[in-house]
Amino acid sequence: MSATMTRNSDITIKALQAVGEEDAEYLVSLIGSTPGFPKDGIIFRDFMPVLADARGLDILLRGFAAALPIDPSDFDTVAGLESRGFLFGPALASRFGKGFVAIRKAGKLPPPVFTESYDLEYGSASVEIEQNAIHPGERVLIVDDLIATGGTARAGADLIEKAGGHVAGFSFLMELDGLNGYAKLSEAPISTLIAMPA
């Protein structure tokens, strides 16, 4: 751990409590914080040590599974948002016998694709999905590591709908308090495992 990285006492355990207090606290102890990265005023939350720790990874996947916002019978596919949704989305999909679909940053997939743009603090960005990735009427659980303002998740949901699918729910590892990201995702149930200050 670098000298500037600290462990967190400001993380609130939410749905992660479904795995039990001891395991929840163990997982949170693995998440690092680096103030001033990537720029001043930002605290970078690093959950990569969770993935590198066998117990931590098991707790994370059990947490996602236990805290699903919907019953596994109510979705057909898991979609992961680039890039960290790719890290646990396939494992979660496999746990429930579902397929996995990647929602990628623009320019990473061969055509034909559906594209959706969204606003950033300074400018805009786009995400894409292959046009044949979702079957009409398919029910999709969208997963990602973090919900902040909700822009990326909203764009991902719009892509699923553009492809003919239905967004069944959203599942996030972390949420940033006070940014009201849920307001953009009001059409489907949402779960988050932990919360922290923005």
mmCIF file of C-alpha atoms in Angstrom, residues 8-17 24-25 27-28 31 45 173-177 192-197:
data_model
loop_
_atom_site.group_PDB
_atom_site.id
_atom_site.type_symbol
_atom_site.label_atom_id
_atom_site.label_comp_id
_atom_site.label_asym_id
_atom_site.label_seq_id
_atom_site.Cartn_x
_atom_site.Cartn_y
_atom_site.Cartn_z
ATOM 1 C CA ASN A 8 -11.605 3.579 4.914
ATOM 2 C CA SER A 9 -13.591 4.414 8.007
ATOM 3 C CA ASP A 10 -16.074 6.514 5.999
ATOM 4 C CA ILE A 11 -17.667 3.642 4.054
ATOM 5 C CA THR A 12 -21.222 2.742 5.016
ATOM 6 C CA ILE A 13 -22.139 -0.910 4.689
ATOM 7 C CA LYS A 14 -25.490 -1.218 2.945
ATOM 8 C CA ALA A 15 -26.708 -4.394 1.219
ATOM 9 C CA LEU A 16 -23.298 -6.006 1.775
ATOM 10 C CA GLN A 17 -24.537 -6.782 5.283
ATOM 11 C CA ALA A 24 -18.675 -7.216 5.199
ATOM 12 C CA GLU A 25 -16.117 -5.472 7.388
ATOM 13 C CA LEU A 27 -14.234 -6.634 2.394
ATOM 14 C CA VAL A 28 -14.409 -2.947 3.304
ATOM 15 C CA ILE A 31 -10.768 -1.072 -0.251
ATOM 16 C CA ARG A 45 -11.568 4.379 -4.222
ATOM 17 C CA LEU A 173 -20.733 -2.227 -5.620
ATOM 18 C CA MET A 174 -20.400 1.409 -4.462
ATOM 19 C CA GLU A 175 -22.487 4.555 -4.499
ATOM 20 C CA LEU A 176 -21.358 8.119 -3.887
ATOM 21 C CA ASP A 177 -23.662 9.882 -1.456
ATOM 22 C CA THR A 192 -25.685 -1.046 -3.828
ATOM 23 C CA LEU A 193 -23.417 -2.893 -1.429
ATOM 24 C CA ILE A 194 -21.651 0.069 0.179
ATOM 25 C CA ALA A 195 -21.846 3.871 0.189
ATOM 26 C CA MET A 196 -19.289 6.623 0.737
ATOM 27 C CA PRO A 197 -19.042 10.394 0.612
#
